Coordinates of C-alpha atoms in Angstrom, one line a residue:
M1 CA 30.6 9.7 -15.4
G2 CA 30.6 8.6 -11.9
G3 CA 33.2 11.0 -11.1
V4 CA 31.0 13.6 -12.8
W5 CA 27.9 13.2 -11.2
T6 CA 30.2 13.1 -7.8
K7 CA 31.4 16.3 -8.6
L8 CA 28.1 17.9 -9.6
V9 CA 26.2 16.7 -5.9
E10 CA 29.1 18.1 -4.3
R11 CA 28.5 21.5 -5.6
L12 CA 25.1 21.3 -3.7
P13 CA 24.9 23.1 -0.2
L14 CA 26.1 20.7 2.4
Q15 CA 23.0 21.4 4.3
F16 CA 20.6 20.4 1.5
R17 CA 23.0 17.3 1.0
V18 CA 22.8 16.4 4.6
L19 CA 19.2 16.9 4.9
Y20 CA 18.3 15.2 1.6
R21 CA 19.6 12.2 3.0
Q22 CA 18.1 12.3 6.4
F23 CA 14.3 12.8 4.5
L24 CA 15.0 10.2 2.2
L25 CA 15.0 7.8 4.9
Q26 CA 11.8 9.3 6.6
V27 CA 9.8 9.1 3.3
I28 CA 8.9 6.0 4.1
D29 CA 8.4 4.7 7.3
L30 CA 11.7 2.8 8.5
E31 CA 9.1 1.0 11.5
A32 CA 6.4 -0.2 8.9
L33 CA 7.9 -1.0 5.7
S34 CA 11.6 -1.3 6.1
I35 CA 14.0 -4.0 5.0
E36 CA 16.3 -4.2 7.8
A37 CA 16.1 -0.5 8.2
D38 CA 17.9 -0.3 4.7
I39 CA 15.8 2.3 2.6
P40 CA 17.9 1.3 -0.9
R41 CA 17.0 -2.1 -0.5
F42 CA 13.4 -1.5 -0.1
L43 CA 13.2 0.8 -3.0
G44 CA 15.1 -2.0 -5.0
Q45 CA 12.6 -4.5 -4.1
F46 CA 9.9 -1.7 -5.2
A47 CA 11.4 -1.1 -8.2
G48 CA 11.9 -4.7 -9.2
V49 CA 8.1 -5.5 -8.8
L50 CA 7.4 -2.8 -11.1
I51 CA 10.1 -3.7 -13.8
L52 CA 8.6 -7.3 -13.7
I53 CA 5.4 -6.1 -14.7
T54 CA 6.8 -3.7 -17.4
I55 CA 9.0 -6.5 -19.1
F56 CA 5.8 -8.7 -19.2
Q57 CA 3.5 -5.7 -20.8
T58 CA 7.3 -5.2 -23.3
I59 CA 7.1 -8.9 -24.5
Q60 CA 4.0 -8.7 -25.8
C61 CA 4.5 -5.8 -27.7
L62 CA 7.6 -6.8 -29.3
F63 CA 5.7 -10.2 -30.3
A64 CA 2.7 -8.1 -32.3
A65 CA 5.4 -5.7 -33.5
G66 CA 7.2 -8.6 -34.7
N67 CA 5.0 -10.7 -36.3
P68 CA 4.6 -10.2 -40.0
K69 CA 1.3 -11.0 -40.8
Q70 CA -0.2 -8.6 -38.2
P71 CA -1.4 -5.4 -39.7
P72 CA 0.1 -2.2 -39.4
W73 CA -3.0 -0.5 -37.9
V74 CA -3.7 -3.3 -35.7
V75 CA 0.1 -2.9 -34.3
A76 CA -1.1 1.2 -33.8
N77 CA -4.1 0.2 -31.7
L78 CA -2.2 -2.1 -29.6
A79 CA 0.2 0.3 -28.9
L80 CA -2.0 3.3 -28.2
Q81 CA -3.7 1.1 -25.7
K82 CA -0.3 0.2 -23.8
E83 CA -0.1 3.9 -23.8
Q84 CA -3.5 4.4 -22.4
S85 CA -2.9 1.4 -19.9
F86 CA 0.9 3.0 -18.8
I87 CA -0.3 6.5 -18.6
A88 CA -2.9 5.1 -16.0
G89 CA -0.7 3.3 -14.4
T90 CA 2.0 5.7 -13.7
M91 CA -0.7 7.9 -12.4
L92 CA -1.9 5.2 -9.8
I93 CA 1.9 4.9 -9.0
A94 CA 2.4 8.2 -8.5
G95 CA -0.9 8.8 -6.3
L96 CA -0.1 5.9 -4.2
I97 CA 3.2 7.1 -3.4
A98 CA 2.1 10.6 -3.0
V99 CA -0.8 9.5 -0.4
V100 CA 1.8 6.5 1.5
S101 CA 4.3 9.5 1.9
W102 CA 1.6 11.8 3.4
D103 CA 2.9 14.6 5.4
G104 CA 6.0 13.9 4.1
V105 CA 6.8 17.2 2.6
F106 CA 5.5 19.4 5.2
P107 CA 6.9 20.5 8.4
D108 CA 6.4 18.5 11.3
R109 CA 7.2 18.7 15.0
R110 CA 10.6 17.2 14.5
D111 CA 11.6 19.4 12.0
A112 CA 10.3 22.5 13.9
M113 CA 11.8 21.7 17.3
V114 CA 15.3 20.2 15.8
L115 CA 16.0 22.3 12.9
G116 CA 14.3 24.9 13.7
P117 CA 17.3 26.7 16.4
L118 CA 19.7 25.7 13.7
P119 CA 20.6 28.3 11.3
V120 CA 18.6 26.3 8.3
K121 CA 16.8 28.1 5.8
P122 CA 13.1 26.8 6.0
Q123 CA 13.7 27.0 1.9
T124 CA 16.6 24.7 2.5
I125 CA 14.2 22.0 4.2
L126 CA 11.6 22.4 1.9
A127 CA 14.0 22.1 -0.7
A128 CA 15.4 18.8 0.6
K129 CA 11.9 17.4 1.4
L130 CA 11.0 17.9 -2.2
A131 CA 14.1 16.3 -3.7
A132 CA 13.6 13.2 -1.5
S133 CA 10.1 12.8 -2.3
G134 CA 10.7 13.4 -6.0
A135 CA 13.4 10.8 -5.9
L136 CA 10.8 8.1 -4.6
L137 CA 8.5 8.9 -7.4
A138 CA 11.3 9.0 -10.2
V139 CA 12.2 5.7 -8.8
G140 CA 8.3 4.0 -9.3
V141 CA 7.7 6.2 -12.6
V142 CA 11.2 5.1 -14.1
A143 CA 10.7 1.2 -13.1
L144 CA 6.9 1.1 -14.1
N145 CA 8.1 2.3 -17.3
F146 CA 11.8 0.8 -17.6
S147 CA 11.2 -1.0 -21.0
T148 CA 7.9 0.1 -22.5
G149 CA 9.5 3.7 -22.3
T150 CA 11.6 2.3 -24.9
V151 CA 9.8 0.0 -26.7
L152 CA 6.6 2.1 -27.5
P153 CA 8.3 4.7 -29.1
W154 CA 10.6 2.5 -31.2
V155 CA 7.2 0.8 -32.3
M156 CA 5.7 4.1 -32.7
G157 CA 8.2 6.2 -34.3
G158 CA 9.5 4.6 -37.4
S159 CA 12.5 6.1 -38.3
L160 CA 15.4 7.7 -36.1
F161 CA 13.8 10.9 -35.5
G162 CA 10.3 9.7 -35.1
F163 CA 11.9 7.4 -32.3
L164 CA 13.6 10.4 -30.6
R165 CA 10.7 12.7 -30.8
A166 CA 8.2 9.7 -29.6
L167 CA 10.8 9.0 -26.5
F168 CA 11.0 12.3 -25.6
S169 CA 7.5 12.9 -25.5
W170 CA 6.9 9.5 -23.5
W171 CA 9.1 10.5 -20.6
F172 CA 7.9 13.9 -20.6
T173 CA 4.4 13.0 -20.6
M174 CA 5.0 11.0 -18.0
A175 CA 6.5 13.2 -15.7
A176 CA 4.0 15.7 -16.6
A177 CA 1.2 13.0 -15.4
T178 CA 2.8 12.7 -12.2
A179 CA 3.6 16.5 -11.4
F180 CA -0.2 16.9 -11.9
L181 CA -1.3 14.2 -9.6
Y182 CA 1.5 14.8 -6.8
G183 CA 0.8 18.2 -6.9
A184 CA -2.9 18.1 -6.9
V185 CA -2.3 15.7 -3.7
L186 CA 0.0 18.9 -2.3
T187 CA -2.7 21.1 -3.0
V188 CA -5.5 19.5 -1.0
Q189 CA -3.2 18.8 1.9
G190 CA -1.8 22.0 2.0
W191 CA -4.7 24.1 2.0
S192 CA -6.3 22.0 4.4
A193 CA -3.7 22.6 6.7
L194 CA -3.5 26.1 6.2
L195 CA -7.5 27.0 6.3
L196 CA -8.4 24.1 9.4
S197 CA -6.8 24.3 12.7
R198 CA -4.2 21.6 14.0
P199 CA -6.6 19.4 15.5
A200 CA -9.4 19.5 12.7
F201 CA -6.9 18.7 10.1
L202 CA -5.5 16.0 12.0
R203 CA -9.4 14.4 12.3
V204 CA -10.1 15.2 8.2
S205 CA -6.5 13.9 7.4
A206 CA -7.5 10.7 8.0
L207 CA -10.8 10.7 5.9
L208 CA -8.7 12.6 3.1
Q209 CA -6.0 9.5 3.0
L210 CA -8.5 6.9 2.8
A211 CA -10.6 8.9 0.3
A212 CA -7.3 9.5 -1.9
F213 CA -6.4 5.8 -1.9
A214 CA -9.9 4.8 -2.8
L215 CA -10.1 7.7 -5.8
F216 CA -7.2 6.5 -7.4
L217 CA -8.2 2.7 -7.4
M218 CA -11.1 3.1 -8.2
G219 CA -10.0 5.6 -11.4
W220 CA -7.4 3.1 -12.3
I221 CA -10.1 0.3 -12.1
F222 CA -12.8 2.2 -14.2
Q223 CA -10.4 3.9 -16.6
P224 CA -12.4 3.2 -19.9
S225 CA -10.0 2.1 -22.8
F226 CA -10.2 3.7 -26.3
P227 CA -9.3 1.2 -29.6
G228 CA -7.9 4.4 -31.1
L229 CA -7.9 7.9 -31.3
H230 CA -10.9 8.0 -33.3
A231 CA -12.9 6.6 -31.1
M232 CA -12.0 8.7 -28.2
S233 CA -13.4 12.0 -30.0
I234 CA -16.4 10.3 -30.6
A235 CA -16.5 9.5 -26.9
G236 CA -16.1 13.5 -26.5
R237 CA -17.4 14.8 -23.0
F238 CA -17.1 10.9 -21.4
A239 CA -13.0 10.7 -22.6
G240 CA -12.7 14.6 -21.2
K241 CA -13.4 13.4 -17.5
W242 CA -10.5 10.9 -17.2
P243 CA -6.9 12.9 -16.8
A244 CA -5.3 9.9 -18.2
C245 CA -6.9 10.8 -21.6
W246 CA -5.7 14.1 -21.3
F247 CA -1.8 13.1 -21.3
L248 CA -2.8 10.6 -23.7
C249 CA -3.4 13.6 -25.8
V250 CA -0.3 15.5 -24.5
F251 CA 1.8 12.4 -25.5
Q252 CA -0.2 12.6 -29.0
Q253 CA 0.4 16.3 -29.3
L254 CA 3.9 16.1 -28.8
D255 CA 4.6 13.3 -30.8
G256 CA 3.0 15.4 -33.9
T257 CA -0.2 12.9 -34.1
L258 CA -3.1 14.4 -32.5
P259 CA -6.2 15.0 -34.2
S260 CA -7.4 18.4 -34.2
E261 CA -10.5 17.7 -32.7
L262 CA -8.8 16.5 -29.8
A263 CA -6.7 19.3 -28.9
W264 CA -9.0 20.7 -25.9
M265 CA -7.9 17.6 -24.1
A266 CA -4.0 18.4 -24.4
H267 CA -4.9 21.9 -23.3
R268 CA -6.8 20.8 -20.3
A269 CA -3.6 18.7 -19.5
W270 CA -1.7 21.3 -19.7
V271 CA -4.1 23.8 -17.8
A272 CA -4.1 20.8 -14.8
V273 CA -0.8 21.0 -14.6
G274 CA 0.0 24.7 -14.1
V275 CA -2.6 24.7 -11.4
S276 CA -1.8 22.0 -9.7
V277 CA 2.2 23.1 -9.1
A278 CA 1.2 26.7 -8.5
G279 CA -1.3 25.3 -5.6
A280 CA 1.3 22.7 -4.5
G281 CA 4.0 25.8 -4.4
T282 CA 1.8 28.3 -3.0
S283 CA 0.6 26.1 0.0
L284 CA 3.6 24.4 0.5
L285 CA 5.6 27.9 0.9
L286 CA 2.6 29.4 3.1
C287 CA 3.2 26.0 5.5
Y288 CA 6.6 26.5 6.1
F289 CA 6.4 30.2 7.1
R290 CA 2.8 30.2 9.0
T291 CA 2.3 26.7 10.4
M292 CA 5.6 25.8 11.8
K293 CA 4.7 27.0 15.4
K294 CA 1.2 25.5 15.3
T295 CA 2.9 22.5 14.5
V296 CA 4.9 22.5 17.5
E297 CA 2.0 23.7 19.9
Q298 CA -0.8 20.7 18.9
P299 CA -0.1 17.0 19.5
D300 CA 0.5 14.7 16.8
L301 CA -2.4 12.4 18.0
V302 CA -6.0 13.9 17.6
P303 CA -7.5 14.3 21.4
G304 CA -10.9 13.0 22.0
G305 CA -14.0 14.9 21.7
S306 CA -15.9 16.2 24.7
G307 CA -19.2 15.2 23.7
R308 CA -21.5 12.3 24.6
R309 CA -20.9 8.8 23.2
L310 CA -23.2 6.3 23.1
P311 CA -22.1 3.1 25.3
T312 CA -20.3 0.4 23.3
H313 CA -20.1 -3.0 24.7
W314 CA -17.9 -5.6 22.7
G315 CA -18.0 -8.5 25.2
N316 CA -16.6 -8.4 28.6
S317 CA -14.8 -5.2 30.5
L318 CA -11.4 -6.1 29.8
E319 CA -12.3 -7.0 25.6
T320 CA -14.5 -3.7 25.6
A321 CA -11.2 -1.7 26.6
I322 CA -8.8 -3.4 24.2
V323 CA -11.2 -3.0 21.3
Q324 CA -11.6 0.7 22.2
F325 CA -8.0 1.2 22.7
C326 CA -7.3 -0.3 19.1
I327 CA -10.1 1.8 17.5
R328 CA -8.9 5.1 18.9
S329 CA -5.2 4.3 18.3
L330 CA -5.8 3.5 14.4
A331 CA -8.1 6.5 14.2
R332 CA -5.3 8.7 15.9
S333 CA -2.0 7.6 14.5
K334 CA -0.9 8.7 11.1
Q335 CA 1.3 6.0 10.7
H336 CA -1.2 3.0 11.3
R337 CA -4.2 5.1 9.3
V338 CA -1.7 4.8 5.8
I339 CA -0.9 1.3 6.0
Y340 CA -4.5 0.2 6.6
A341 CA -5.9 2.6 4.4
F342 CA -4.1 1.0 1.6
Y343 CA -5.6 -2.4 2.3
L344 CA -8.8 -0.9 3.2
A345 CA -9.1 1.0 -0.4
I346 CA -8.2 -2.3 -2.3
S347 CA -10.8 -3.9 -0.7
F348 CA -13.6 -1.4 -0.9
A349 CA -12.4 -0.7 -4.9
I350 CA -13.2 -4.7 -5.2
A351 CA -16.4 -4.2 -3.4
V352 CA -17.5 -1.3 -5.9
S353 CA -15.7 -2.9 -9.4
T354 CA -18.3 -5.8 -8.2
I355 CA -21.2 -3.9 -8.4
E356 CA -20.5 -2.1 -11.4
S357 CA -22.4 -4.3 -13.8
V358 CA -25.3 -4.5 -11.5
V359 CA -25.6 -0.3 -11.1
Q360 CA -25.2 -0.2 -14.9
T361 CA -28.0 -3.2 -15.5
R362 CA -29.9 -2.5 -12.9
A363 CA -31.3 -6.1 -12.7
A364 CA -30.2 -8.9 -10.3
R365 CA -26.9 -10.9 -11.5
P366 CA -26.4 -14.8 -10.9
V367 CA -23.7 -15.7 -8.8
T368 CA -20.7 -16.0 -10.4
P369 CA -17.1 -16.8 -9.8
E370 CA -16.2 -13.3 -10.4
F371 CA -18.2 -12.3 -7.6
L372 CA -17.2 -14.6 -5.4
M373 CA -13.4 -14.5 -5.6
P374 CA -13.0 -10.7 -5.2
T375 CA -15.1 -11.1 -1.9
M376 CA -12.7 -13.7 -0.7
L377 CA -10.0 -11.2 -1.5
M378 CA -11.7 -8.7 0.4
L379 CA -11.7 -10.4 3.3
C380 CA -8.0 -11.6 3.2
L381 CA -6.7 -8.3 2.5
A382 CA -9.0 -6.8 5.5
I383 CA -7.6 -9.1 8.2
A384 CA -3.9 -9.3 6.7
G385 CA -3.8 -5.7 6.7
L386 CA -5.2 -5.0 10.5
R387 CA -2.6 -8.1 11.6
S388 CA 0.1 -6.4 9.9
I389 CA -0.4 -3.0 11.9
F390 CA -0.8 -4.5 15.2
S391 CA 2.8 -5.0 15.7
L392 CA 3.8 -1.4 15.4
P393 CA 3.5 0.8 18.4
V394 CA 1.5 3.6 18.6
S395 CA 3.4 5.0 21.6
L396 CA 5.6 3.5 23.9
K397 CA 3.9 5.3 27.2
A398 CA 1.3 2.8 26.6
N399 CA 3.2 -0.4 27.3
W400 CA 4.3 0.8 30.6
V401 CA 0.4 1.5 31.4
L402 CA -0.7 -1.7 30.3
Q403 CA 2.3 -3.6 32.7
V404 CA 1.3 -1.6 35.3
T405 CA -2.1 -2.5 34.8
Q406 CA -2.1 -6.1 33.9
L407 CA -4.3 -7.4 36.5
R408 CA -5.8 -10.7 34.6
P409 CA -4.1 -13.8 33.2
P410 CA -2.6 -13.3 29.5
E411 CA -5.2 -15.9 27.7
Q412 CA -8.1 -13.1 28.6
Y413 CA -5.8 -10.5 26.7
I414 CA -5.2 -12.6 24.1
A415 CA -8.8 -13.5 23.5
A416 CA -9.5 -9.7 23.6
T417 CA -6.8 -9.5 20.9
R418 CA -8.8 -11.8 18.9
R419 CA -11.8 -10.0 19.3
A420 CA -10.4 -6.8 18.1
L421 CA -9.3 -8.3 14.9
L422 CA -12.8 -9.7 14.4
V423 CA -14.5 -6.6 15.0
M424 CA -12.4 -4.0 13.1
S425 CA -11.7 -6.2 10.1
A426 CA -13.6 -9.4 9.6
I427 CA -16.9 -8.1 10.6
P428 CA -17.2 -4.8 8.4
V429 CA -16.0 -6.7 5.6
W430 CA -18.2 -9.5 6.3
L431 CA -21.5 -6.7 6.4
V432 CA -20.5 -5.0 3.3
V433 CA -20.4 -8.7 1.3
A434 CA -23.4 -9.2 2.7
G435 CA -24.7 -5.8 1.2
L436 CA -23.6 -6.6 -1.8
S437 CA -24.9 -9.7 -2.1
L438 CA -28.8 -8.4 -2.4
C439 CA -27.5 -7.9 -5.3
F440 CA -27.6 -11.3 -6.9
R441 CA -29.5 -14.3 -7.3
P442 CA -30.7 -17.4 -6.2
W443 CA -30.8 -16.4 -2.4
H444 CA -29.7 -19.9 -1.2
A445 CA -26.3 -19.4 -3.2
V446 CA -25.9 -16.0 -1.4
A447 CA -27.0 -17.5 1.9
E448 CA -24.4 -20.6 1.5
H449 CA -21.7 -18.0 0.3
L450 CA -22.1 -15.9 3.3
I451 CA -21.9 -18.9 5.4
F452 CA -18.6 -20.0 3.8
L453 CA -17.1 -16.5 4.1
A454 CA -17.9 -16.2 8.3
L455 CA -16.1 -19.7 8.3
L456 CA -13.2 -18.3 6.2
A457 CA -12.9 -15.5 8.5
W458 CA -12.5 -17.3 11.5
L459 CA -10.0 -19.5 9.8
L460 CA -7.9 -16.4 8.8
T461 CA -8.7 -14.6 12.5
E462 CA -7.1 -17.9 14.1
L463 CA -4.1 -17.9 11.2
S464 CA -3.4 -14.6 12.6
M465 CA -3.6 -15.4 15.8
L466 CA -0.3 -17.8 16.0
N467 CA 2.5 -17.1 18.3
V468 CA 0.6 -13.8 19.2
S469 CA 1.5 -13.2 23.1
K470 CA 1.2 -9.1 22.9
I471 CA -1.7 -6.5 23.1
P472 CA -1.8 -4.7 20.0
F473 CA -0.2 -1.3 19.4
A474 CA 1.5 -1.8 22.7
C475 CA 4.6 -3.8 22.1
S476 CA 8.0 -2.2 20.8
F477 CA 8.5 -3.0 17.1
L478 CA 12.1 -4.4 15.1
P479 CA 11.9 -3.3 11.9
G480 CA 13.3 -5.3 8.8
K481 CA 10.5 -8.1 9.1
M482 CA 8.7 -7.1 5.9
N483 CA 9.5 -8.0 2.2
I484 CA 7.2 -6.3 -0.5
Q485 CA 8.2 -8.6 -2.7
Y486 CA 7.4 -11.7 -1.1
L487 CA 3.8 -10.3 -0.1
F488 CA 3.4 -9.2 -3.8
W489 CA 4.1 -12.8 -5.1
A490 CA 2.3 -14.3 -2.1
L491 CA -0.7 -12.7 -3.1
A492 CA -0.4 -13.1 -6.6
V493 CA 0.8 -16.9 -7.1
V494 CA -0.7 -18.5 -3.6
F495 CA -3.9 -16.8 -2.5
I496 CA -5.5 -15.6 -5.8
P497 CA -5.5 -19.0 -7.4
I498 CA -6.7 -20.5 -3.8
A499 CA -9.4 -18.1 -4.1
M500 CA -10.3 -18.9 -8.1
T501 CA -10.0 -22.3 -6.8
L502 CA -12.4 -21.9 -4.1
A503 CA -14.9 -20.5 -6.3
H504 CA -15.1 -22.7 -8.5
E505 CA -15.7 -25.4 -6.1
E506 CA -18.5 -23.0 -4.6
I507 CA -20.4 -22.8 -8.1
I508 CA -20.3 -26.9 -8.6
A509 CA -21.7 -27.3 -4.7
F510 CA -24.6 -24.9 -4.9
G511 CA -27.6 -26.6 -5.0
N512 CA -26.0 -30.0 -3.3
T513 CA -26.0 -30.6 -0.1
R514 CA -23.1 -32.7 0.2
L515 CA -21.1 -31.0 -1.4
M516 CA -21.9 -27.8 0.2
A517 CA -21.6 -29.1 3.6
A518 CA -18.4 -30.9 2.7
L519 CA -16.9 -27.6 1.4
L520 CA -18.3 -25.6 4.8
A521 CA -16.7 -28.6 6.6
V522 CA -13.5 -27.9 5.5
P523 CA -12.3 -24.3 6.7
A524 CA -14.7 -25.1 9.9
I525 CA -12.3 -28.1 10.6
F526 CA -9.2 -26.2 10.3
A527 CA -10.5 -23.3 12.1
A528 CA -11.5 -25.5 14.7
G529 CA -8.1 -27.0 15.2
L530 CA -6.2 -23.5 15.3
C531 CA -8.9 -22.1 17.7
V532 CA -8.0 -25.1 20.0
W533 CA -4.3 -24.5 19.6
N534 CA -4.4 -21.0 20.1
R535 CA -6.1 -21.4 23.6
H536 CA -3.7 -24.2 24.7
E537 CA -0.8 -22.1 23.7
A538 CA -2.4 -19.1 25.5
R539 CA -2.9 -20.6 28.6
S540 CA 1.0 -20.8 28.8
A541 CA 1.7 -17.5 27.4
V542 CA 3.7 -14.5 28.8
L543 CA 2.8 -11.3 27.2
Y544 CA 6.1 -9.4 26.1
Y545 CA 5.8 -5.7 25.7
E546 CA 9.4 -5.3 24.1
E547 CA 11.1 -7.2 21.0
Q548 CA 14.5 -8.2 21.1
E549 CA 16.8 -9.5 18.4
P550 CA 17.5 -13.2 19.1
E551 CA 21.0 -13.8 20.2
V552 CA 23.4 -15.2 18.0
V553 CA 26.1 -17.5 19.7
M554 CA 28.9 -18.4 17.7
R555 CA 31.1 -21.7 18.2
L556 CA 34.7 -21.8 17.3
G557 CA 34.9 -25.7 18.0
L558 CA 37.8 -25.3 20.2
A559 CA 36.3 -27.1 23.1
G560 CA 37.8 -30.6 22.4
A561 CA 41.2 -29.0 22.4
I562 CA 40.7 -27.3 25.9
L563 CA 39.2 -30.4 27.6
Q564 CA 41.9 -32.7 26.3
P565 CA 45.1 -31.1 25.7
R566 CA 47.2 -34.0 26.0
E567 CA 45.2 -36.1 23.4
A568 CA 45.1 -33.1 21.0
T569 CA 49.6 -32.8 21.6
S570 CA 49.8 -36.7 21.3
S571 CA 48.0 -36.8 17.9
L572 CA 50.5 -34.0 16.8
G573 CA 53.1 -35.5 17.8
E574 CA 52.0 -38.8 15.9
G575 CA 51.7 -36.9 13.0
G576 CA 55.0 -35.2 13.1
S577 CA 56.7 -38.2 13.4
Q578 CA 54.6 -39.7 10.3
N579 CA 55.5 -37.4 8.4
A580 CA 58.9 -37.0 9.6

């Protein structure tokens, strides 16, 4: 099988194969998410997380289907709910991959300047980029449906022919849903690049990325779950607003089990796929043949506007300069914007889901752990997200500018970095939580929780400042320090249980002055201790702008033989005589 696949690959044009390998390394930014600059290892870790999720869901389906006491209609409804869940999850993964690989399919400056003078056709470049992005999409879709894509068709099929038909219907539906969502992102992105000037597109692109992240996450959170097709037909137009319901009807239509009253939803899915693919193809072709020159002529960083701006002060002159440098770097750099947009989108999706019940009931809600824990997660994600991109340089030219203008002690620059972390992550999220808190009662519990969040933000900020002796966005970065599996399981296994425990402790402490004082003292004491330690270390710190790999010295253990050759010779002689 491997030899046949190798022969098929070798039949492809050489230019396509070379470009495909290079573009596959660029789909995910190596500086941001690489594992020792090794894309296969990163894709393996990404797939491993998704495979674990689908295995847990599959075990639940197998237990339900193998239970002889379970009525057949219960098993069918459970399978239908799992179908809805995994179609929505597949669309979420496709959407997140499309936004993470933002601009990955469109021509950039490097493509135009390096490949433009070479005898490489634009359609070859486009095909290689689409193949590289398609490979990443295939990894995500196949990994998420690794086991459910076989078990659910087996549960729904019954006979061998039914199983094969359900198996084909499942994977075709997943491919169609992925093509629809990915094509929709490319269509919006491509037509924005065609209709807007390059500087205007770069400005709008930042907002589109954040909006797309939030839209996909909120769509997945608010996706309704219907117990059966009859309930979906009763919902009518409400169910027709959700694309996941369209493709569920496509699966049922291909499987031959779709009621006639839901055929219009399947028709809507077919039309949506056609329009999305056609729009993406048209915009891509036009971009490759019309915007290559515009890409070369305009800079990747968005130039600042010429209008007047209100003076903003974030402390002394140095702190104001560092904070403004960080804000403008984050706003102008696509690389940093994509990563931070992911964290912010999750945070604000949590915020929207928190106030959903308040909007529906139009009444104030009591303070519960279901409100307290998500707010802690929002704060943690915002601070961790901003800290993770502080190490990524915007431009290495900034290193030299800051090195030659370093006229103050390093501790002041480190204090400015702490101020930037507070201003750009902790304070905005705290203000959002304060706004959400207006919908909850009693007021004393809300005030106590806001004080606790402020102390927690101080603690997380000081934790993020441990061993930090550099200016944000102004230090070279060595890739290979991030492990996506460790981050995922650290959040799922460590921080979420801690947040749940703290939320329950807060509920117990509300109204009890002593318990609340003790609860507030814990983060305050740890934060104060870390603050003192960080400031002490900052006094002797030296700012560095070039990150270097640690030197590895291998010892052969020959020093004794070299320093004492006579003893070694005598010992060998004694050993030889004894053996003799």
